[in-house]
Amino acid sequence: MTQRITVVEKILGANERLATENNKILNNAKVVGLNLMASPGAGKTSLIEKTIHGLGSRLRIAVVDGDIATSIDADRAAAAGALAVQINTGGECHLDAVMLGQALAALDLSAVDLLIVENVGNLICPAYFPLGTHKSVLIASIPEGDDKPYKYPGMYQGVDALVINKTDLLPYIDFDMDYFRRGVEALNPGLITFPLSCKTAEGMDSWLDWVSEVASEAKGSTFE
Ligand SMILES: Nc1nc2c(ncn2[C@@H]2O[C@H](COP(=O)(O)OP(=O)(O)OP(=O)(O)O)[C@@H](O)[C@H]2O)c(=O)[nH]1
Ligand SMILES: [Mg+2]
């Protein structure tokens, strides 16, 4: 029993060290990294597409997509105009710092200002594997239900920003926004939050402004 705990700690410790290396690589290249996490289908790739369309003329954007299989999401990011690398984890439910390190090596970082990492759709495991990016962003979505902060506290605790996607569906789904926000506030007080719809673009400007600010301010300054 004790041996098993030790192994887990070693894996997480090794991941932390490699995340620090990734962070140095990003800082040296003056690339700002975002780690997007969410449940499957919350709208990670949709938000990445909108972000490329909104900021691609001002920022050189690269996308690293993590999925168990296929290159569907990297193909979408490339079609939207970004440099894109797909990582297939082959069953792992999260990206780790080794995987991101390999993706960084495959990218010409001198041609990148902003790196967006789309983590594997999962509300548990990605929270425990920092990648070396500068900011972590969680995307919640209305159809998932308003109880998710209460059921997946680890994910909500560790992020720097929260997107609430699919607000266009609020009229059709029982989603108590006050209950949801109270749960978030208890776990991550003052968390900056962007309610928006990738479908209608409502609320998108605030998100794009925040990404622009992070890209200009966070270069080389923070690590997570
Ligand atoms: N109504 C509505 N649908 C949306 C919105 N954003 C995304 N979708 C839809 O939600 C589905 C999933 O979107 P994706 O962007 O592929 O989600 P994802 O989080 O990248 O999914 P995985 O990578 O498979 O985990 C697609 O059918 C999108 O068209 C939105 O704001 N409103
Ligand atoms: Mg996706």
PDB file of C-alpha atoms and ligand atoms in Angstrom:
ATOM      1  CA  MET A   1       0.000   0.000   0.000  1.00  0.00           C
ATOM      2  CA  THR A   2       2.769   2.447   1.004  1.00  0.00           C
ATOM      3  CA  GLN A   3       4.779   1.460  -2.080  1.00  0.00           C
ATOM      4  CA  ARG A   4       1.920   2.375  -4.372  1.00  0.00           C
ATOM      5  CA  ILE A   5       1.631   5.906  -2.930  1.00  0.00           C
ATOM      6  CA  THR A   6       5.367   6.392  -3.400  1.00  0.00           C
ATOM      7  CA  VAL A   7       5.145   5.476  -7.085  1.00  0.00           C
ATOM      8  CA  VAL A   8       2.316   7.924  -7.676  1.00  0.00           C
ATOM      9  CA  GLU A   9       4.285  10.691  -5.964  1.00  0.00           C
ATOM     10  CA  LYS A  10       7.307   9.925  -8.151  1.00  0.00           C
ATOM     11  CA  ILE A  11       5.239  10.126 -11.321  1.00  0.00           C
ATOM     12  CA  LEU A  12       3.703  13.438 -10.312  1.00  0.00           C
ATOM     13  CA  GLY A  13       7.114  14.764  -9.192  1.00  0.00           C
ATOM     14  CA  ALA A  14       8.701  13.797 -12.515  1.00  0.00           C
ATOM     15  CA  ASN A  15       5.841  15.479 -14.347  1.00  0.00           C
ATOM     16  CA  GLU A  16       6.360  18.692 -12.324  1.00  0.00           C
ATOM     17  CA  ARG A  17      10.062  18.761 -13.233  1.00  0.00           C
ATOM     18  CA  LEU A  18       9.329  18.312 -16.924  1.00  0.00           C
ATOM     19  CA  ALA A  19       6.597  20.956 -16.726  1.00  0.00           C
ATOM     20  CA  THR A  20       9.224  23.346 -15.380  1.00  0.00           C
ATOM     21  CA  GLU A  21      11.391  22.503 -18.405  1.00  0.00           C
ATOM     22  CA  ASN A  22       8.485  23.158 -20.772  1.00  0.00           C
ATOM     23  CA  ASN A  23       7.867  26.478 -19.071  1.00  0.00           C
ATOM     24  CA  LYS A  24      11.499  27.478 -19.623  1.00  0.00           C
ATOM     25  CA  ILE A  25      11.258  26.514 -23.293  1.00  0.00           C
ATOM     26  CA  LEU A  26       8.115  28.646 -23.685  1.00  0.00           C
ATOM     27  CA  ASN A  27       9.666  31.580 -21.824  1.00  0.00           C
ATOM     28  CA  ASN A  28      12.875  31.442 -23.846  1.00  0.00           C
ATOM     29  CA  ALA A  29      10.811  31.500 -27.033  1.00  0.00           C
ATOM     30  CA  LYS A  30       8.542  34.260 -25.606  1.00  0.00           C
ATOM     31  CA  VAL A  31       5.503  32.082 -26.155  1.00  0.00           C
ATOM     32  CA  VAL A  32       2.542  32.305 -23.758  1.00  0.00           C
ATOM     33  CA  GLY A  33       0.822  28.986 -23.106  1.00  0.00           C
ATOM     34  CA  LEU A  34      -2.806  28.288 -22.173  1.00  0.00           C
ATOM     35  CA  ASN A  35      -3.988  24.874 -20.994  1.00  0.00           C
ATOM     36  CA  LEU A  36      -7.691  24.419 -21.884  1.00  0.00           C
ATOM     37  CA  MET A  37      -9.460  21.730 -19.880  1.00  0.00           C
ATOM     38  CA  ALA A  38     -13.074  20.585 -19.938  1.00  0.00           C
ATOM     39  CA  SER A  39     -15.325  17.586 -20.123  1.00  0.00           C
ATOM     40  CA  PRO A  40     -15.790  15.906 -23.535  1.00  0.00           C
ATOM     41  CA  GLY A  41     -17.814  18.094 -25.879  1.00  0.00           C
ATOM     42  CA  ALA A  42     -17.852  21.236 -23.696  1.00  0.00           C
ATOM     43  CA  GLY A  43     -16.589  23.267 -26.639  1.00  0.00           C
ATOM     44  CA  LYS A  44     -12.789  23.357 -26.333  1.00  0.00           C
ATOM     45  CA  THR A  45     -12.130  23.093 -30.055  1.00  0.00           C
ATOM     46  CA  SER A  46     -14.998  25.449 -30.862  1.00  0.00           C
ATOM     47  CA  LEU A  47     -13.518  28.078 -28.542  1.00  0.00           C
ATOM     48  CA  ILE A  48     -10.073  27.544 -30.053  1.00  0.00           C
ATOM     49  CA  GLU A  49     -11.519  28.095 -33.541  1.00  0.00           C
ATOM     50  CA  LYS A  50     -13.227  31.315 -32.404  1.00  0.00           C
ATOM     51  CA  THR A  51     -10.030  32.477 -30.702  1.00  0.00           C
ATOM     52  CA  ILE A  52      -8.003  31.882 -33.858  1.00  0.00           C
ATOM     53  CA  HIS A  53     -10.585  33.760 -35.915  1.00  0.00           C
ATOM     54  CA  GLY A  54     -10.685  36.604 -33.387  1.00  0.00           C
ATOM     55  CA  LEU A  55      -6.984  37.023 -32.651  1.00  0.00           C
ATOM     56  CA  GLY A  56      -5.174  35.297 -35.505  1.00  0.00           C
ATOM     57  CA  SER A  57      -4.475  38.552 -37.324  1.00  0.00           C
ATOM     58  CA  ARG A  58      -2.671  39.965 -34.241  1.00  0.00           C
ATOM     59  CA  LEU A  59      -1.125  36.879 -32.657  1.00  0.00           C
ATOM     60  CA  ARG A  60       0.644  33.923 -34.211  1.00  0.00           C
ATOM     61  CA  ILE A  61      -1.237  31.003 -32.660  1.00  0.00           C
ATOM     62  CA  ALA A  62      -0.239  27.356 -32.362  1.00  0.00           C
ATOM     63  CA  VAL A  63      -2.503  24.619 -31.029  1.00  0.00           C
ATOM     64  CA  VAL A  64      -1.530  21.332 -29.416  1.00  0.00           C
ATOM     65  CA  ASP A  65      -4.483  18.969 -29.293  1.00  0.00           C
ATOM     66  CA  GLY A  66      -4.690  16.013 -26.960  1.00  0.00           C
ATOM     67  CA  ASP A  67      -7.074  13.188 -27.758  1.00  0.00           C
ATOM     68  CA  ILE A  68      -7.093   9.484 -27.225  1.00  0.00           C
ATOM     69  CA  ALA A  69      -7.456   8.963 -30.993  1.00  0.00           C
ATOM     70  CA  THR A  70      -7.861  10.805 -34.314  1.00  0.00           C
ATOM     71  CA  SER A  71      -6.521  14.150 -35.556  1.00  0.00           C
ATOM     72  CA  ILE A  72      -9.997  15.668 -35.906  1.00  0.00           C
ATOM     73  CA  ASP A  73      -9.345  18.551 -33.498  1.00  0.00           C
ATOM     74  CA  ALA A  74      -5.874  19.462 -34.800  1.00  0.00           C
ATOM     75  CA  ASP A  75      -7.317  19.392 -38.321  1.00  0.00           C
ATOM     76  CA  ARG A  76     -10.011  21.849 -37.171  1.00  0.00           C
ATOM     77  CA  ALA A  77      -7.396  24.140 -35.603  1.00  0.00           C
ATOM     78  CA  ALA A  78      -5.259  23.998 -38.751  1.00  0.00           C
ATOM     79  CA  ALA A  79      -8.283  24.735 -40.929  1.00  0.00           C
ATOM     80  CA  ALA A  80      -8.973  27.779 -38.740  1.00  0.00           C
ATOM     81  CA  GLY A  81      -5.468  29.035 -39.490  1.00  0.00           C
ATOM     82  CA  ALA A  82      -3.197  27.864 -36.653  1.00  0.00           C
ATOM     83  CA  LEU A  83      -0.086  25.768 -36.591  1.00  0.00           C
ATOM     84  CA  ALA A  84      -1.413  22.522 -35.112  1.00  0.00           C
ATOM     85  CA  VAL A  85       0.017  19.380 -33.574  1.00  0.00           C
ATOM     86  CA  GLN A  86      -2.121  16.420 -32.541  1.00  0.00           C
ATOM     87  CA  ILE A  87      -1.051  14.194 -29.681  1.00  0.00           C
ATOM     88  CA  ASN A  88      -2.794  10.827 -29.484  1.00  0.00           C
ATOM     89  CA  THR A  89      -2.492   9.561 -25.952  1.00  0.00           C
ATOM     90  CA  GLY A  90      -3.544   6.037 -26.893  1.00  0.00           C
ATOM     91  CA  GLY A  91      -5.829   5.739 -23.895  1.00  0.00           C
ATOM     92  CA  GLU A  92      -4.381   8.144 -21.332  1.00  0.00           C
ATOM     93  CA  CYS A  93      -7.097  10.432 -20.007  1.00  0.00           C
ATOM     94  CA  HIS A  94      -4.899  13.544 -19.821  1.00  0.00           C
ATOM     95  CA  LEU A  95      -1.878  15.178 -21.404  1.00  0.00           C
ATOM     96  CA  ASP A  96       1.343  15.196 -19.387  1.00  0.00           C
ATOM     97  CA  ALA A  97       4.492  17.275 -19.514  1.00  0.00           C
ATOM     98  CA  VAL A  98       6.402  14.633 -21.519  1.00  0.00           C
ATOM     99  CA  MET A  99       3.758  14.721 -24.243  1.00  0.00           C
ATOM    100  CA  LEU A 100       3.730  18.509 -24.371  1.00  0.00           C
ATOM    101  CA  GLY A 101       7.543  18.549 -24.484  1.00  0.00           C
ATOM    102  CA  GLN A 102       7.422  16.362 -27.577  1.00  0.00           C
ATOM    103  CA  ALA A 103       4.857  18.631 -29.196  1.00  0.00           C
ATOM    104  CA  LEU A 104       6.970  21.711 -28.415  1.00  0.00           C
ATOM    105  CA  ALA A 105       9.928  20.062 -30.130  1.00  0.00           C
ATOM    106  CA  ALA A 106       7.779  19.534 -33.224  1.00  0.00           C
ATOM    107  CA  LEU A 107       6.818  23.226 -33.419  1.00  0.00           C
ATOM    108  CA  ASP A 108       8.838  26.189 -34.683  1.00  0.00           C
ATOM    109  CA  LEU A 109       8.276  28.280 -31.556  1.00  0.00           C
ATOM    110  CA  SER A 110      10.026  31.284 -33.117  1.00  0.00           C
ATOM    111  CA  ALA A 111       6.911  31.578 -35.291  1.00  0.00           C
ATOM    112  CA  VAL A 112       4.478  31.467 -32.335  1.00  0.00           C
ATOM    113  CA  ASP A 113       3.178  34.070 -29.851  1.00  0.00           C
ATOM    114  CA  LEU A 114       0.378  32.085 -28.221  1.00  0.00           C
ATOM    115  CA  LEU A 115       0.223  28.343 -27.646  1.00  0.00           C
ATOM    116  CA  ILE A 116      -3.193  26.886 -26.862  1.00  0.00           C
ATOM    117  CA  VAL A 117      -3.203  23.358 -25.500  1.00  0.00           C
ATOM    118  CA  GLU A 118      -6.477  21.457 -25.755  1.00  0.00           C
ATOM    119  CA  ASN A 119      -6.279  18.816 -23.061  1.00  0.00           C
ATOM    120  CA  VAL A 120      -8.099  15.483 -23.253  1.00  0.00           C
ATOM    121  CA  GLY A 121     -11.805  15.850 -22.424  1.00  0.00           C
ATOM    122  CA  ASN A 122     -11.916  14.932 -18.735  1.00  0.00           C
ATOM    123  CA  LEU A 123     -12.765  16.784 -15.524  1.00  0.00           C
ATOM    124  CA  ILE A 124     -10.477  14.773 -13.232  1.00  0.00           C
ATOM    125  CA  CYS A 125      -7.026  13.719 -14.421  1.00  0.00           C
ATOM    126  CA  PRO A 126      -5.799  16.852 -16.271  1.00  0.00           C
ATOM    127  CA  ALA A 127      -5.972  18.798 -12.997  1.00  0.00           C
ATOM    128  CA  TYR A 128      -3.118  16.719 -11.562  1.00  0.00           C
ATOM    129  CA  PHE A 129      -0.680  17.040 -14.465  1.00  0.00           C
ATOM    130  CA  PRO A 130       0.656  20.579 -14.954  1.00  0.00           C
ATOM    131  CA  LEU A 131       2.169  21.032 -18.395  1.00  0.00           C
ATOM    132  CA  GLY A 132       4.289  24.151 -17.962  1.00  0.00           C
ATOM    133  CA  THR A 133       1.801  26.510 -19.562  1.00  0.00           C
ATOM    134  CA  HIS A 134       1.231  29.955 -18.030  1.00  0.00           C
ATOM    135  CA  LYS A 135      -2.528  29.845 -17.455  1.00  0.00           C
ATOM    136  CA  SER A 136      -5.073  27.079 -16.956  1.00  0.00           C
ATOM    137  CA  VAL A 137      -8.593  27.605 -18.260  1.00  0.00           C
ATOM    138  CA  LEU A 138     -11.618  25.446 -17.529  1.00  0.00           C
ATOM    139  CA  ILE A 139     -14.547  25.404 -19.936  1.00  0.00           C
ATOM    140  CA  ALA A 140     -17.845  24.444 -18.367  1.00  0.00           C
ATOM    141  CA  SER A 141     -20.926  24.212 -20.546  1.00  0.00           C
ATOM    142  CA  ILE A 142     -24.601  24.590 -19.821  1.00  0.00           C
ATOM    143  CA  PRO A 143     -25.727  21.052 -20.843  1.00  0.00           C
ATOM    144  CA  GLU A 144     -23.300  19.486 -18.338  1.00  0.00           C
ATOM    145  CA  GLY A 145     -25.456  20.753 -15.469  1.00  0.00           C
ATOM    146  CA  ASP A 146     -25.032  23.260 -12.667  1.00  0.00           C
ATOM    147  CA  ASP A 147     -23.666  20.788 -10.087  1.00  0.00           C
ATOM    148  CA  LYS A 148     -20.239  20.220 -11.657  1.00  0.00           C
ATOM    149  CA  PRO A 149     -18.219  22.501  -9.349  1.00  0.00           C
ATOM    150  CA  TYR A 150     -19.539  20.501  -6.410  1.00  0.00           C
ATOM    151  CA  LYS A 151     -18.727  17.144  -8.017  1.00  0.00           C
ATOM    152  CA  TYR A 152     -15.343  17.975  -9.563  1.00  0.00           C
ATOM    153  CA  PRO A 153     -13.793  20.393  -7.041  1.00  0.00           C
ATOM    154  CA  GLY A 154     -10.160  19.652  -7.955  1.00  0.00           C
ATOM    155  CA  MET A 155     -10.619  20.951 -11.453  1.00  0.00           C
ATOM    156  CA  TYR A 156     -12.411  24.116 -10.391  1.00  0.00           C
ATOM    157  CA  GLN A 157      -9.894  24.866  -7.648  1.00  0.00           C
ATOM    158  CA  GLY A 158      -6.806  24.854  -9.808  1.00  0.00           C
ATOM    159  CA  VAL A 159      -7.688  27.097 -12.745  1.00  0.00           C
ATOM    160  CA  ASP A 160      -6.993  30.759 -13.532  1.00  0.00           C
ATOM    161  CA  ALA A 161     -10.121  31.420 -15.601  1.00  0.00           C
ATOM    162  CA  LEU A 162     -13.486  29.818 -16.255  1.00  0.00           C
ATOM    163  CA  VAL A 163     -15.477  29.891 -19.490  1.00  0.00           C
ATOM    164  CA  ILE A 164     -19.169  29.019 -19.261  1.00  0.00           C
ATOM    165  CA  ASN A 165     -19.965  27.957 -22.813  1.00  0.00           C
ATOM    166  CA  LYS A 166     -23.245  27.289 -24.642  1.00  0.00           C
ATOM    167  CA  THR A 167     -25.167  30.083 -22.922  1.00  0.00           C
ATOM    168  CA  ASP A 168     -27.469  30.025 -25.968  1.00  0.00           C
ATOM    169  CA  LEU A 169     -28.895  26.810 -24.467  1.00  0.00           C
ATOM    170  CA  LEU A 170     -29.914  28.413 -21.151  1.00  0.00           C
ATOM    171  CA  PRO A 171     -33.581  28.773 -22.208  1.00  0.00           C
ATOM    172  CA  TYR A 172     -33.820  25.035 -22.862  1.00  0.00           C
ATOM    173  CA  ILE A 173     -31.950  23.513 -19.932  1.00  0.00           C
ATOM    174  CA  ASP A 174     -32.507  23.669 -16.184  1.00  0.00           C
ATOM    175  CA  PHE A 175     -29.269  25.342 -15.173  1.00  0.00           C
ATOM    176  CA  ASP A 176     -29.306  27.434 -11.992  1.00  0.00           C
ATOM    177  CA  MET A 177     -26.536  29.963 -12.657  1.00  0.00           C
ATOM    178  CA  ASP A 178     -26.557  31.247  -9.063  1.00  0.00           C
ATOM    179  CA  TYR A 179     -26.124  27.729  -7.663  1.00  0.00           C
ATOM    180  CA  PHE A 180     -23.325  27.061 -10.153  1.00  0.00           C
ATOM    181  CA  ARG A 181     -21.538  30.331  -9.351  1.00  0.00           C
ATOM    182  CA  ARG A 182     -21.830  29.764  -5.580  1.00  0.00           C
ATOM    183  CA  GLY A 183     -20.088  26.422  -6.024  1.00  0.00           C
ATOM    184  CA  VAL A 184     -17.314  28.028  -8.054  1.00  0.00           C
ATOM    185  CA  GLU A 185     -16.886  30.903  -5.602  1.00  0.00           C
ATOM    186  CA  ALA A 186     -16.474  28.509  -2.665  1.00  0.00           C
ATOM    187  CA  LEU A 187     -13.677  26.672  -4.448  1.00  0.00           C
ATOM    188  CA  ASN A 188     -11.936  29.482  -6.291  1.00  0.00           C
ATOM    189  CA  PRO A 189     -12.925  32.895  -4.887  1.00  0.00           C
ATOM    190  CA  GLY A 190     -12.933  35.736  -7.385  1.00  0.00           C
ATOM    191  CA  LEU A 191     -12.218  33.455 -10.344  1.00  0.00           C
ATOM    192  CA  ILE A 192     -12.497  35.417 -13.578  1.00  0.00           C
ATOM    193  CA  THR A 193     -15.424  33.991 -15.539  1.00  0.00           C
ATOM    194  CA  PHE A 194     -16.551  34.355 -19.138  1.00  0.00           C
ATOM    195  CA  PRO A 195     -20.122  33.280 -19.917  1.00  0.00           C
ATOM    196  CA  LEU A 196     -20.301  32.997 -23.692  1.00  0.00           C
ATOM    197  CA  SER A 197     -21.639  31.123 -26.646  1.00  0.00           C
ATOM    198  CA  CYS A 198     -19.399  29.793 -29.384  1.00  0.00           C
ATOM    199  CA  LYS A 199     -22.549  29.433 -31.476  1.00  0.00           C
ATOM    200  CA  THR A 200     -23.862  33.011 -31.275  1.00  0.00           C
ATOM    201  CA  ALA A 201     -20.565  34.717 -30.291  1.00  0.00           C
ATOM    202  CA  GLU A 202     -22.329  36.440 -27.391  1.00  0.00           C
ATOM    203  CA  GLY A 203     -19.742  37.186 -24.689  1.00  0.00           C
ATOM    204  CA  MET A 204     -16.833  36.312 -26.965  1.00  0.00           C
ATOM    205  CA  ASP A 205     -15.224  39.778 -26.926  1.00  0.00           C
ATOM    206  CA  SER A 206     -14.470  39.652 -23.185  1.00  0.00           C
ATOM    207  CA  TRP A 207     -12.759  36.302 -23.614  1.00  0.00           C
ATOM    208  CA  LEU A 208     -10.704  37.547 -26.558  1.00  0.00           C
ATOM    209  CA  ASP A 209      -9.691  40.657 -24.600  1.00  0.00           C
ATOM    210  CA  TRP A 210      -8.530  38.503 -21.687  1.00  0.00           C
ATOM    211  CA  VAL A 211      -6.478  36.234 -23.958  1.00  0.00           C
ATOM    212  CA  SER A 212      -4.902  39.294 -25.577  1.00  0.00           C
ATOM    213  CA  GLU A 213      -3.989  40.695 -22.164  1.00  0.00           C
ATOM    214  CA  VAL A 214      -2.518  37.392 -21.002  1.00  0.00           C
ATOM    215  CA  ALA A 215      -0.517  37.125 -24.206  1.00  0.00           C
ATOM    216  CA  SER A 216       1.000  40.557 -23.732  1.00  0.00           C
ATOM    217  CA  GLU A 217       1.449  40.546 -19.927  1.00  0.00           C
ATOM    218  CA  ALA A 218       2.253  36.996 -18.858  1.00  0.00           C
ATOM    219  CA  LYS A 219       5.243  36.388 -21.112  1.00  0.00           C
ATOM    220  CA  GLY A 220       7.852  34.702 -19.019  1.00  0.00           C
ATOM    221  CA  SER A 221       6.450  35.849 -15.694  1.00  0.00           C
ATOM    222  CA  THR A 222       4.401  33.032 -14.216  1.00  0.00           C
ATOM    223  CA  PHE A 223       4.534  29.299 -13.909  1.00  0.00           C
ATOM    224  CA  GLU A 224       1.941  26.735 -13.003  1.00  0.00           C
TER     225      GLU A 224
HETATM  226  N1  LIG B   1     -25.420  25.200 -28.879  1.00  0.00           N
HETATM  227  C1  LIG B   1     -24.109  25.290 -28.797  1.00  0.00           C
HETATM  228  N2  LIG B   1     -23.333  24.269 -29.209  1.00  0.00           N
HETATM  229  C2  LIG B   1     -22.000  24.403 -29.103  1.00  0.00           C
HETATM  230  C3  LIG B   1     -21.384  25.567 -28.569  1.00  0.00           C
HETATM  231  N3  LIG B   1     -20.045  25.375 -28.572  1.00  0.00           N
HETATM  232  C4  LIG B   1     -19.829  24.172 -29.091  1.00  0.00           C
HETATM  233  N4  LIG B   1     -20.989  23.568 -29.424  1.00  0.00           N
HETATM  234  C5  LIG B   1     -21.167  22.232 -30.002  1.00  0.00           C
HETATM  235  O1  LIG B   1     -20.765  21.261 -29.055  1.00  0.00           O
HETATM  236  C6  LIG B   1     -20.213  20.125 -29.707  1.00  0.00           C
HETATM  237  C7  LIG B   1     -18.830  19.845 -29.162  1.00  0.00           C
HETATM  238  O2  LIG B   1     -17.970  20.944 -29.458  1.00  0.00           O
HETATM  239  P1  LIG B   1     -16.410  20.779 -29.524  1.00  0.00           P
HETATM  240  O3  LIG B   1     -15.835  22.145 -29.700  1.00  0.00           O
HETATM  241  O4  LIG B   1     -16.010  19.734 -30.496  1.00  0.00           O
HETATM  242  O5  LIG B   1     -16.122  20.251 -28.044  1.00  0.00           O
HETATM  243  P2  LIG B   1     -14.752  19.704 -27.409  1.00  0.00           P
HETATM  244  O6  LIG B   1     -14.754  20.111 -25.976  1.00  0.00           O
HETATM  245  O7  LIG B   1     -13.593  20.164 -28.223  1.00  0.00           O
HETATM  246  O8  LIG B   1     -14.946  18.131 -27.540  1.00  0.00           O
HETATM  247  P3  LIG B   1     -13.852  16.970 -27.329  1.00  0.00           P
HETATM  248  O9  LIG B   1     -12.564  17.463 -27.926  1.00  0.00           O
HETATM  249  O10 LIG B   1     -14.413  15.814 -28.069  1.00  0.00           O
HETATM  250  O11 LIG B   1     -13.773  16.751 -25.863  1.00  0.00           O
HETATM  251  C8  LIG B   1     -20.208  20.467 -31.196  1.00  0.00           C
HETATM  252  O12 LIG B   1     -21.353  19.896 -31.788  1.00  0.00           O
HETATM  253  C9  LIG B   1     -20.297  21.990 -31.213  1.00  0.00           C
HETATM  254  O13 LIG B   1     -20.887  22.499 -32.381  1.00  0.00           O
HETATM  255  C10 LIG B   1     -22.238  26.632 -28.148  1.00  0.00           C
HETATM  256  O14 LIG B   1     -21.817  27.675 -27.654  1.00  0.00           O
HETATM  257  N5  LIG B   1     -23.575  26.418 -28.265  1.00  0.00           N
HETATM  258 MG    MG B   2     -12.076  19.060 -29.050  1.00  0.00          MG
END
